[in-house]
């Protein structure tokens, strides 16, 4: 009896022991084999993907001069979960913030994620970085992430080169690539060529210990992807010419565009006032950006690309071409001028010159009366039954020169309008209530007509090429490859036949040789050009368009100085200096150069209204 | 010479082999928990695995001595050993060193000794001695009281050291008492107490009492309505209800803050991913990381990079789990189970009741340690810092378990000379 009880009890005890063992094994089987959440947590615990940021492509000018490069900076990152017993006071002292800011930053980081590192303090200064690195081991949860910022060798071409900044949340949402804290091109070339410049981010799987210290690459880097650096870009810009243009335009408002006619490459694009591109870099970017944004002279605005300026008399070149194409103007055609357009009762007015003139002379002397007749003859051609039809015909010609539409420049934005529409006149004057005399000022580049200096320069490229252009662009090559987008290597013809260009060019040559621009002629360089004095509220804008040399042209240019008065006063000397500089590398007319550089044409500061 | 030879013939090589396999595996785990790029030497006496090697050496020496001693010695000196241990437990309260809140360490040079570990051994001896007296019967209340007093003395002294974990181990003697004739109801009562305690913390008290009431009512309807049946059922109901109602008091007033937290974490009522809860969480992550086959020896990421706390002591089982996977834990738990079964099997074949009771004591204490320690690492038991036998780094526990086991082996080898 007793024996059987003890035998039973022996088995009961063994059964209890074994059942606990079995329960444990069942539990372990669940944790280790069935449920993979623990396995994933383990990976999450000790593996940390460390982003390898690619170096952004460098930017050179057309002669290989380095314009934009990268400078290393360091972001202080934090993984809130790993922070343990740190000396907050010392830490705040090291990075130069107060306790309140520390708490705020930490709260933000925690809100983002407790486990995933996020930036705590961006772009540490070199000094902060140095002192911090010595003590970083005392601050578990914090580490330093190297990044790069842009640096600009010259203070030039800010608008063209553009800038980079942190990607905004809208972009992050729509893009598969960008993540919070990434940099992205914000304007200029940096924006248009963002995909080429940025390269590809890599990732390194690092092992970390419980304190968040990096313990080396996981499985010898088997899962690492290398960052692929961005492609280097060579712009078509001539950095010396650009800088020279900016110095000529200093203390003036306006723009210069220069294009190589045989390729469409933009040699210079000056917009003043400008700013030092280094101002929009890193920690100082936000503050400086605001300052520039609210500057009444709008330094951020790229006038050479975006402004719709009345082309003024420079438009007469296009009128001369269009009228010849329409068969209503011959080189020998003469029109009278009586200090103005006789049928208009002397309006538009004109300056003193011999009369009547033929086409070449009319261009050289920029006769307003002549081109009013020309405009009328184009408009009132018999074949058109009404104003709408003839206007549409005229408009078609104008648009073929690139006015009134986007050219397709490889920059983020450009002027799209500038040429009025039928709807516009119908609205202003009423349907069938307008005719050639109503809109006569279009013929001399006034009225509703507007074009950017780049568009005007492109017209000069067309004239230089005797009838076609390549879409102007700023990038010459990407990486090792020559730039070969079909878009930029295709000839775009205007509606005007090649034959009609020669006489116009002759007029332009005369304009510089003996006409309105004669004061600015350059020895040994045949410049073909046309001055303009573009009327607008306030003093007229000083305009000049031209190209040189006459044969085998190397540069087409447009210069506009706001409120500079006569075209010959400012725009013409500046343009010819640019041409001289580009073609010869030196300046034979230092006194003119000095006068241009010293000239100040700025609006009087507005009185401060309380 | 002759004596020694016969001992070698008669010792149970199964237990000895299991012992060697377990301490070898234990040492490997300690080495793995120390191992990293800087600390990769197999023998370095400045580090845990090196020190443990010294303790293993000492343990083997002591095991040898214990085997050489006369088999009658342990029975004869049981009370004296028990007394000496009690004195040591008192002295440690006076001159001992406080480590992590427990006043339980003697410091001798660079080595530390924890008398509470040895008290388990000596209490087992004393209890075996007491219960093996042919004149006493466990049915008698007086005997029960004496037996409990024998256990309560070391428990009280250990509690005074603030070492709750080691004191709890003495509950395991309930298996010994049960084997020696204590009513199975006590075992049931203990089990029921644990279940009720957990249920009372998780479920609304009134609901729980209503459920108990319904069950008892159902029984009253079903069983024969004798006075005795109804009386005992009502009695059970009252006891259960009383326990339910007293749980809050015990929980809030008897237990300490950290103990409450551990229990709440275990029951999932509290998320504590910082302190104790973090330990268990990390421990389970490490074990889960092992998968079926494990990460491989010295390749556990969680243990190598210190994610698991106390990985060479309380949480050493994580290393087994991560580096050797389910295969590893299966082997280790199986070995432990085989050892326990073997001890009980051998205890049962003893002619001397002293040897049998002692054997049961050893098995019970080992079982309790294994259950609580492994249970803690996989979230099935509260975090109670008691060592995993033969694995956990530390001289005292290794020596104590070695002594316990080898005294039993010696007693077993001696059994043929004992007249029943």
mmCIF file of N, CA and C in Angstrom, chain B residues 103-204:
data_model
loop_
_atom_site.group_PDB
_atom_site.id
_atom_site.type_symbol
_atom_site.label_atom_id
_atom_site.label_comp_id
_atom_site.label_asym_id
_atom_site.label_seq_id
_atom_site.Cartn_x
_atom_site.Cartn_y
_atom_site.Cartn_z
ATOM 1 N N UNK B 103 22.486 41.682 1.268
ATOM 2 C CA UNK B 103 23.614 41.533 2.200
ATOM 3 C C UNK B 103 23.952 40.049 2.277
ATOM 4 N N UNK B 104 24.519 39.511 1.190
ATOM 5 C CA UNK B 104 24.660 38.055 1.222
ATOM 6 C C UNK B 104 26.027 37.554 0.801
ATOM 7 N N UNK B 105 27.013 38.416 0.820
ATOM 8 C CA UNK B 105 28.303 37.979 0.297
ATOM 9 C C UNK B 105 29.425 38.119 1.323
ATOM 10 N N UNK B 106 30.233 37.053 1.388
ATOM 11 C CA UNK B 106 31.515 37.156 2.088
ATOM 12 C C UNK B 106 32.554 37.532 1.049
ATOM 13 N N UNK B 107 33.402 38.453 1.410
ATOM 14 C CA UNK B 107 34.440 38.797 0.447
ATOM 15 C C UNK B 107 35.783 38.333 0.974
ATOM 16 N N UNK B 108 36.396 37.431 0.201
ATOM 17 C CA UNK B 108 37.712 36.936 0.603
ATOM 18 C C UNK B 108 38.645 37.230 -0.554
ATOM 19 N N UNK B 109 39.473 38.245 -0.369
ATOM 20 C CA UNK B 109 40.326 38.656 -1.479
ATOM 21 C C UNK B 109 39.454 39.094 -2.632
ATOM 22 N N UNK B 110 39.731 38.552 -3.810
ATOM 23 C CA UNK B 110 38.945 38.957 -4.952
ATOM 24 C C UNK B 110 37.771 38.010 -5.177
ATOM 25 N N UNK B 111 37.673 37.017 -4.311
ATOM 26 C CA UNK B 111 36.572 36.068 -4.476
ATOM 27 C C UNK B 111 35.443 36.378 -3.518
ATOM 28 N N UNK B 112 34.256 36.084 -4.000
ATOM 29 C CA UNK B 112 33.100 36.307 -3.149
ATOM 30 C C UNK B 112 32.367 34.983 -2.952
ATOM 31 N N UNK B 113 31.879 34.790 -1.730
ATOM 32 C CA UNK B 113 31.116 33.578 -1.453
ATOM 33 C C UNK B 113 29.752 33.950 -0.917
ATOM 34 N N UNK B 114 28.765 33.167 -1.319
ATOM 35 C CA UNK B 114 27.394 33.465 -0.941
ATOM 36 C C UNK B 114 26.871 32.288 -0.118
ATOM 37 N N UNK B 115 26.836 32.399 1.209
ATOM 38 C CA UNK B 115 26.442 31.251 2.044
ATOM 39 C C UNK B 115 25.048 30.739 1.734
ATOM 40 N N UNK B 116 24.152 31.614 1.238
ATOM 41 C CA UNK B 116 22.786 31.171 0.942
ATOM 42 C C UNK B 116 22.781 30.035 -0.069
ATOM 43 N N UNK B 117 23.750 30.054 -0.993
ATOM 44 C CA UNK B 117 23.819 28.966 -1.968
ATOM 45 C C UNK B 117 24.099 27.634 -1.276
ATOM 46 N N UNK B 118 24.984 27.673 -0.280
ATOM 47 C CA UNK B 118 25.335 26.430 0.418
ATOM 48 C C UNK B 118 24.246 26.007 1.383
ATOM 49 N N UNK B 119 23.443 26.998 1.825
ATOM 50 C CA UNK B 119 22.376 26.686 2.779
ATOM 51 C C UNK B 119 21.375 25.708 2.185
ATOM 52 N N UNK B 120 21.170 25.776 0.859
ATOM 53 C CA UNK B 120 20.249 24.833 0.214
ATOM 54 C C UNK B 120 20.738 23.405 0.425
ATOM 55 N N UNK B 121 22.043 23.262 0.235
ATOM 56 C CA UNK B 121 22.667 21.943 0.394
ATOM 57 C C UNK B 121 22.515 21.452 1.832
ATOM 58 N N UNK B 122 22.883 22.302 2.784
ATOM 59 C CA UNK B 122 22.873 21.838 4.172
ATOM 60 C C UNK B 122 21.451 21.647 4.687
ATOM 61 N N UNK B 123 20.520 22.464 4.212
ATOM 62 C CA UNK B 123 19.134 22.279 4.634
ATOM 63 C C UNK B 123 18.597 20.948 4.102
ATOM 64 N N UNK B 124 18.993 20.612 2.873
ATOM 65 C CA UNK B 124 18.585 19.330 2.317
ATOM 66 C C UNK B 124 19.097 18.188 3.197
ATOM 67 N N UNK B 125 20.369 18.310 3.596
ATOM 68 C CA UNK B 125 20.946 17.291 4.472
ATOM 69 C C UNK B 125 20.149 17.190 5.768
ATOM 70 N N UNK B 126 19.886 18.345 6.370
ATOM 71 C CA UNK B 126 19.214 18.350 7.671
ATOM 72 C C UNK B 126 17.806 17.797 7.558
ATOM 73 N N UNK B 127 17.097 18.202 6.485
ATOM 74 C CA UNK B 127 15.731 17.724 6.308
ATOM 75 C C UNK B 127 15.725 16.213 6.094
ATOM 76 N N UNK B 128 16.682 15.750 5.304
ATOM 77 C CA UNK B 128 16.783 14.313 5.064
ATOM 78 C C UNK B 128 17.053 13.584 6.364
ATOM 79 N N UNK B 129 17.954 14.150 7.142
ATOM 80 C CA UNK B 129 18.295 13.529 8.431
ATOM 81 C C UNK B 129 17.053 13.449 9.315
ATOM 82 N N UNK B 130 16.324 14.573 9.367
ATOM 83 C CA UNK B 130 15.157 14.641 10.244
ATOM 84 C C UNK B 130 14.074 13.658 9.801
ATOM 85 N N UNK B 131 13.765 13.657 8.507
ATOM 86 C CA UNK B 131 12.656 12.831 8.026
ATOM 87 C C UNK B 131 13.010 11.345 7.974
ATOM 88 N N UNK B 132 14.340 11.059 7.946
ATOM 89 C CA UNK B 132 14.728 9.657 7.853
ATOM 90 C C UNK B 132 14.692 8.967 9.229
ATOM 91 N N UNK B 133 14.450 9.735 10.246
ATOM 92 C CA UNK B 133 14.313 9.132 11.574
ATOM 93 C C UNK B 133 13.103 8.200 11.560
ATOM 94 N N UNK B 134 13.315 6.910 11.816
ATOM 95 C CA UNK B 134 12.195 5.959 11.693
ATOM 96 C C UNK B 134 11.075 6.234 12.682
ATOM 97 N N UNK B 135 11.353 7.029 13.679
ATOM 98 C CA UNK B 135 10.337 7.220 14.703
ATOM 99 C C UNK B 135 9.350 8.339 14.378
ATOM 100 N N UNK B 136 9.606 9.068 13.360
ATOM 101 C CA UNK B 136 8.699 10.195 13.122
ATOM 102 C C UNK B 136 7.795 9.910 11.930
ATOM 103 N N UNK B 137 6.639 10.504 11.964
ATOM 104 C CA UNK B 137 5.680 10.334 10.884
ATOM 105 C C UNK B 137 5.186 11.708 10.418
ATOM 106 N N UNK B 138 5.190 11.892 9.123
ATOM 107 C CA UNK B 138 4.794 13.214 8.609
ATOM 108 C C UNK B 138 3.315 13.530 8.827
ATOM 109 N N UNK B 139 2.554 12.466 9.065
ATOM 110 C CA UNK B 139 1.129 12.697 9.303
ATOM 111 C C UNK B 139 0.909 13.514 10.569
ATOM 112 N N UNK B 140 1.891 13.369 11.479
ATOM 113 C CA UNK B 140 1.727 14.087 12.746
ATOM 114 C C UNK B 140 1.995 15.580 12.540
ATOM 115 N N UNK B 141 1.129 16.362 13.133
ATOM 116 C CA UNK B 141 1.285 17.810 12.989
ATOM 117 C C UNK B 141 2.589 18.302 13.597
ATOM 118 N N UNK B 142 3.003 17.640 14.707
ATOM 119 C CA UNK B 142 4.244 18.042 15.362
ATOM 120 C C UNK B 142 5.413 17.897 14.373
ATOM 121 N N UNK B 143 5.430 16.792 13.664
ATOM 122 C CA UNK B 143 6.503 16.543 12.700
ATOM 123 C C UNK B 143 6.503 17.609 11.611
ATOM 124 N N UNK B 144 5.285 17.889 11.135
ATOM 125 C CA UNK B 144 5.190 18.924 10.103
ATOM 126 C C UNK B 144 5.784 20.229 10.598
ATOM 127 N N UNK B 145 5.425 20.570 11.823
ATOM 128 C CA UNK B 145 5.903 21.841 12.375
ATOM 129 C C UNK B 145 7.425 21.857 12.472
ATOM 130 N N UNK B 146 7.998 20.725 12.938
ATOM 131 C CA UNK B 146 9.458 20.656 13.050
ATOM 132 C C UNK B 146 10.106 20.810 11.664
ATOM 133 N N UNK B 147 9.508 20.061 10.744
ATOM 134 C CA UNK B 147 10.071 20.112 9.379
ATOM 135 C C UNK B 147 10.017 21.541 8.826
ATOM 136 N N UNK B 148 8.876 22.179 9.050
ATOM 137 C CA UNK B 148 8.733 23.545 8.542
ATOM 138 C C UNK B 148 9.698 24.479 9.259
ATOM 139 N N UNK B 149 9.871 24.266 10.562
ATOM 140 C CA UNK B 149 10.801 25.095 11.322
ATOM 141 C C UNK B 149 12.223 24.952 10.767
ATOM 142 N N UNK B 150 12.552 23.713 10.427
ATOM 143 C CA UNK B 150 13.875 23.429 9.851
ATOM 144 C C UNK B 150 14.099 24.261 8.577
ATOM 145 N N UNK B 151 13.022 24.407 7.820
ATOM 146 C CA UNK B 151 13.117 25.185 6.580
ATOM 147 C C UNK B 151 13.041 26.675 6.854
ATOM 148 N N UNK B 152 12.204 27.061 7.803
ATOM 149 C CA UNK B 152 11.968 28.492 8.030
ATOM 150 C C UNK B 152 13.190 29.215 8.565
ATOM 151 N N UNK B 153 14.036 28.507 9.329
ATOM 152 C CA UNK B 153 15.231 29.166 9.879
ATOM 153 C C UNK B 153 16.104 29.763 8.765
ATOM 154 N N UNK B 154 16.576 28.912 7.835
ATOM 155 C CA UNK B 154 17.373 29.531 6.751
ATOM 156 C C UNK B 154 16.557 30.533 5.915
ATOM 157 N N UNK B 155 15.256 30.236 5.689
ATOM 158 C CA UNK B 155 14.440 31.165 4.899
ATOM 159 C C UNK B 155 14.454 32.543 5.549
ATOM 160 N N UNK B 156 14.232 32.565 6.859
ATOM 161 C CA UNK B 156 14.173 33.843 7.571
ATOM 162 C C UNK B 156 15.490 34.577 7.448
ATOM 163 N N UNK B 157 16.592 33.847 7.667
ATOM 164 C CA UNK B 157 17.901 34.511 7.611
ATOM 165 C C UNK B 157 18.185 35.047 6.195
ATOM 166 N N UNK B 158 17.776 34.281 5.214
ATOM 167 C CA UNK B 158 18.022 34.714 3.823
ATOM 168 C C UNK B 158 17.142 35.910 3.479
ATOM 169 N N UNK B 159 15.899 35.884 3.975
ATOM 170 C CA UNK B 159 15.029 37.041 3.745
ATOM 171 C C UNK B 159 15.612 38.291 4.395
ATOM 172 N N UNK B 160 16.258 38.088 5.549
ATOM 173 C CA UNK B 160 16.882 39.227 6.219
ATOM 174 C C UNK B 160 18.007 39.812 5.357
ATOM 175 N N UNK B 161 18.628 38.954 4.549
ATOM 176 C CA UNK B 161 19.670 39.450 3.630
ATOM 177 C C UNK B 161 19.055 40.189 2.438
ATOM 178 N N UNK B 162 17.725 40.144 2.397
ATOM 179 C CA UNK B 162 16.997 40.762 1.286
ATOM 180 C C UNK B 162 17.257 40.006 -0.026
ATOM 181 N N UNK B 163 17.294 38.673 0.087
ATOM 182 C CA UNK B 163 17.520 37.836 -1.091
ATOM 183 C C UNK B 163 16.291 36.948 -1.282
ATOM 184 N N UNK B 164 15.188 37.573 -1.695
ATOM 185 C CA UNK B 164 13.917 36.869 -1.811
ATOM 186 C C UNK B 164 14.028 35.646 -2.711
ATOM 187 N N UNK B 165 14.758 35.786 -3.798
ATOM 188 C CA UNK B 165 14.872 34.702 -4.773
ATOM 189 C C UNK B 165 15.371 33.427 -4.126
ATOM 190 N N UNK B 166 16.469 33.525 -3.379
ATOM 191 C CA UNK B 166 17.049 32.338 -2.755
ATOM 192 C C UNK B 166 16.099 31.764 -1.710
ATOM 193 N N UNK B 167 15.341 32.640 -1.055
ATOM 194 C CA UNK B 167 14.408 32.150 -0.034
ATOM 195 C C UNK B 167 13.284 31.354 -0.676
ATOM 196 N N UNK B 168 12.826 31.828 -1.844
ATOM 197 C CA UNK B 168 11.721 31.152 -2.530
ATOM 198 C C UNK B 168 12.061 29.714 -2.898
ATOM 199 N N UNK B 169 13.386 29.475 -3.100
ATOM 200 C CA UNK B 169 13.824 28.139 -3.504
ATOM 201 C C UNK B 169 13.336 27.081 -2.517
ATOM 202 N N UNK B 170 13.201 27.461 -1.243
ATOM 203 C CA UNK B 170 12.850 26.471 -0.225
ATOM 204 C C UNK B 170 11.440 25.937 -0.394
ATOM 205 N N UNK B 171 10.636 26.646 -1.190
ATOM 206 C CA UNK B 171 9.309 26.115 -1.484
ATOM 207 C C UNK B 171 9.406 24.782 -2.214
ATOM 208 N N UNK B 172 10.542 24.571 -2.887
ATOM 209 C CA UNK B 172 10.659 23.341 -3.665
ATOM 210 C C UNK B 172 10.652 22.105 -2.769
ATOM 211 N N UNK B 173 10.934 22.281 -1.469
ATOM 212 C CA UNK B 173 10.945 21.101 -0.573
ATOM 213 C C UNK B 173 9.564 20.494 -0.435
ATOM 214 N N UNK B 174 8.549 21.195 -0.933
ATOM 215 C CA UNK B 174 7.200 20.638 -0.863
ATOM 216 C C UNK B 174 7.140 19.311 -1.617
ATOM 217 N N UNK B 175 7.976 19.176 -2.660
ATOM 218 C CA UNK B 175 8.020 17.898 -3.392
ATOM 219 C C UNK B 175 8.579 16.790 -2.512
ATOM 220 N N UNK B 176 9.597 17.142 -1.741
ATOM 221 C CA UNK B 176 10.208 16.155 -0.856
ATOM 222 C C UNK B 176 9.184 15.697 0.190
ATOM 223 N N UNK B 177 8.527 16.693 0.794
ATOM 224 C CA UNK B 177 7.555 16.367 1.834
ATOM 225 C C UNK B 177 6.411 15.550 1.248
ATOM 226 N N UNK B 178 6.031 15.911 0.035
ATOM 227 C CA UNK B 178 4.957 15.175 -0.628
ATOM 228 C C UNK B 178 5.363 13.721 -0.846
ATOM 229 N N UNK B 179 6.569 13.531 -1.328
ATOM 230 C CA UNK B 179 7.064 12.173 -1.553
ATOM 231 C C UNK B 179 7.081 11.377 -0.246
ATOM 232 N N UNK B 180 7.363 12.077 0.852
ATOM 233 C CA UNK B 180 7.498 11.378 2.137
ATOM 234 C C UNK B 180 6.173 11.283 2.882
ATOM 235 N N UNK B 181 5.080 11.612 2.219
ATOM 236 C CA UNK B 181 3.790 11.320 2.832
ATOM 237 C C UNK B 181 2.896 12.514 3.094
ATOM 238 N N UNK B 182 3.368 13.688 2.819
ATOM 239 C CA UNK B 182 2.506 14.861 3.010
ATOM 240 C C UNK B 182 1.323 14.742 2.051
ATOM 241 N N UNK B 183 0.168 15.156 2.529
ATOM 242 C CA UNK B 183 -1.030 15.020 1.696
ATOM 243 C C UNK B 183 -0.873 15.771 0.379
ATOM 244 N N UNK B 184 -1.368 15.140 -0.683
ATOM 245 C CA UNK B 184 -1.324 15.779 -2.003
ATOM 246 C C UNK B 184 -2.124 17.062 -2.044
ATOM 247 N N UNK B 185 -3.031 17.218 -1.067
ATOM 248 C CA UNK B 185 -3.824 18.445 -1.026
ATOM 249 C C UNK B 185 -2.960 19.681 -0.894
ATOM 250 N N UNK B 186 -1.841 19.546 -0.186
ATOM 251 C CA UNK B 186 -0.959 20.714 -0.024
ATOM 252 C C UNK B 186 -0.383 21.151 -1.366
ATOM 253 N N UNK B 187 -0.028 20.102 -2.129
ATOM 254 C CA UNK B 187 0.500 20.396 -3.463
ATOM 255 C C UNK B 187 -0.569 21.105 -4.291
ATOM 256 N N UNK B 188 -1.789 20.545 -4.219
ATOM 257 C CA UNK B 188 -2.913 21.148 -4.929
ATOM 258 C C UNK B 188 -3.172 22.560 -4.428
ATOM 259 N N UNK B 189 -3.113 22.702 -3.089
ATOM 260 C CA UNK B 189 -3.372 23.999 -2.484
ATOM 261 C C UNK B 189 -2.360 25.021 -2.981
ATOM 262 N N UNK B 190 -1.098 24.575 -3.009
ATOM 263 C CA UNK B 190 -0.042 25.488 -3.499
ATOM 264 C C UNK B 190 -0.307 25.892 -4.939
ATOM 265 N N UNK B 191 -0.657 24.898 -5.737
ATOM 266 C CA UNK B 191 -0.943 25.156 -7.147
ATOM 267 C C UNK B 191 -2.155 26.085 -7.281
ATOM 268 N N UNK B 192 -3.196 25.757 -6.510
ATOM 269 C CA UNK B 192 -4.406 26.572 -6.541
ATOM 270 C C UNK B 192 -4.105 27.997 -6.107
ATOM 271 N N UNK B 193 -3.239 28.127 -5.097
ATOM 272 C CA UNK B 193 -2.908 29.466 -4.597
ATOM 273 C C UNK B 193 -2.289 30.304 -5.709
ATOM 274 N N UNK B 194 -1.377 29.679 -6.468
ATOM 275 C CA UNK B 194 -0.729 30.411 -7.562
ATOM 276 C C UNK B 194 -1.765 30.814 -8.608
ATOM 277 N N UNK B 195 -2.619 29.847 -8.972
ATOM 278 C CA UNK B 195 -3.630 30.131 -10.000
ATOM 279 C C UNK B 195 -4.560 31.244 -9.528
ATOM 280 N N UNK B 196 -5.014 31.129 -8.272
ATOM 281 C CA UNK B 196 -5.945 32.142 -7.756
ATOM 282 C C UNK B 196 -5.271 33.505 -7.688
ATOM 283 N N UNK B 197 -4.015 33.497 -7.272
ATOM 284 C CA UNK B 197 -3.275 34.762 -7.192
ATOM 285 C C UNK B 197 -3.251 35.447 -8.561
ATOM 286 N N UNK B 198 -2.919 34.682 -9.588
ATOM 287 C CA UNK B 198 -2.832 35.249 -10.940
ATOM 288 C C UNK B 198 -4.208 35.698 -11.422
ATOM 289 N N UNK B 199 -5.216 34.819 -11.230
ATOM 290 C CA UNK B 199 -6.561 35.159 -11.678
ATOM 291 C C UNK B 199 -7.072 36.412 -10.962
ATOM 292 N N UNK B 200 -6.802 36.489 -9.675
ATOM 293 C CA UNK B 200 -7.305 37.622 -8.899
ATOM 294 C C UNK B 200 -6.692 38.927 -9.385
ATOM 295 N N UNK B 201 -5.460 38.842 -9.887
ATOM 296 C CA UNK B 201 -4.822 40.066 -10.385
ATOM 297 C C UNK B 201 -5.352 40.435 -11.757
ATOM 298 N N UNK B 202 -5.783 39.428 -12.502
ATOM 299 C CA UNK B 202 -6.214 39.687 -13.879
ATOM 300 C C UNK B 202 -7.713 39.937 -13.996
ATOM 301 N N UNK B 203 -8.496 39.220 -13.189
ATOM 302 C CA UNK B 203 -9.957 39.279 -13.336
ATOM 303 C C UNK B 203 -10.549 40.038 -12.146
ATOM 304 N N UNK B 204 -11.686 40.628 -12.408
ATOM 305 C CA UNK B 204 -12.403 41.332 -11.347
ATOM 306 C C UNK B 204 -12.726 40.372 -10.194
#
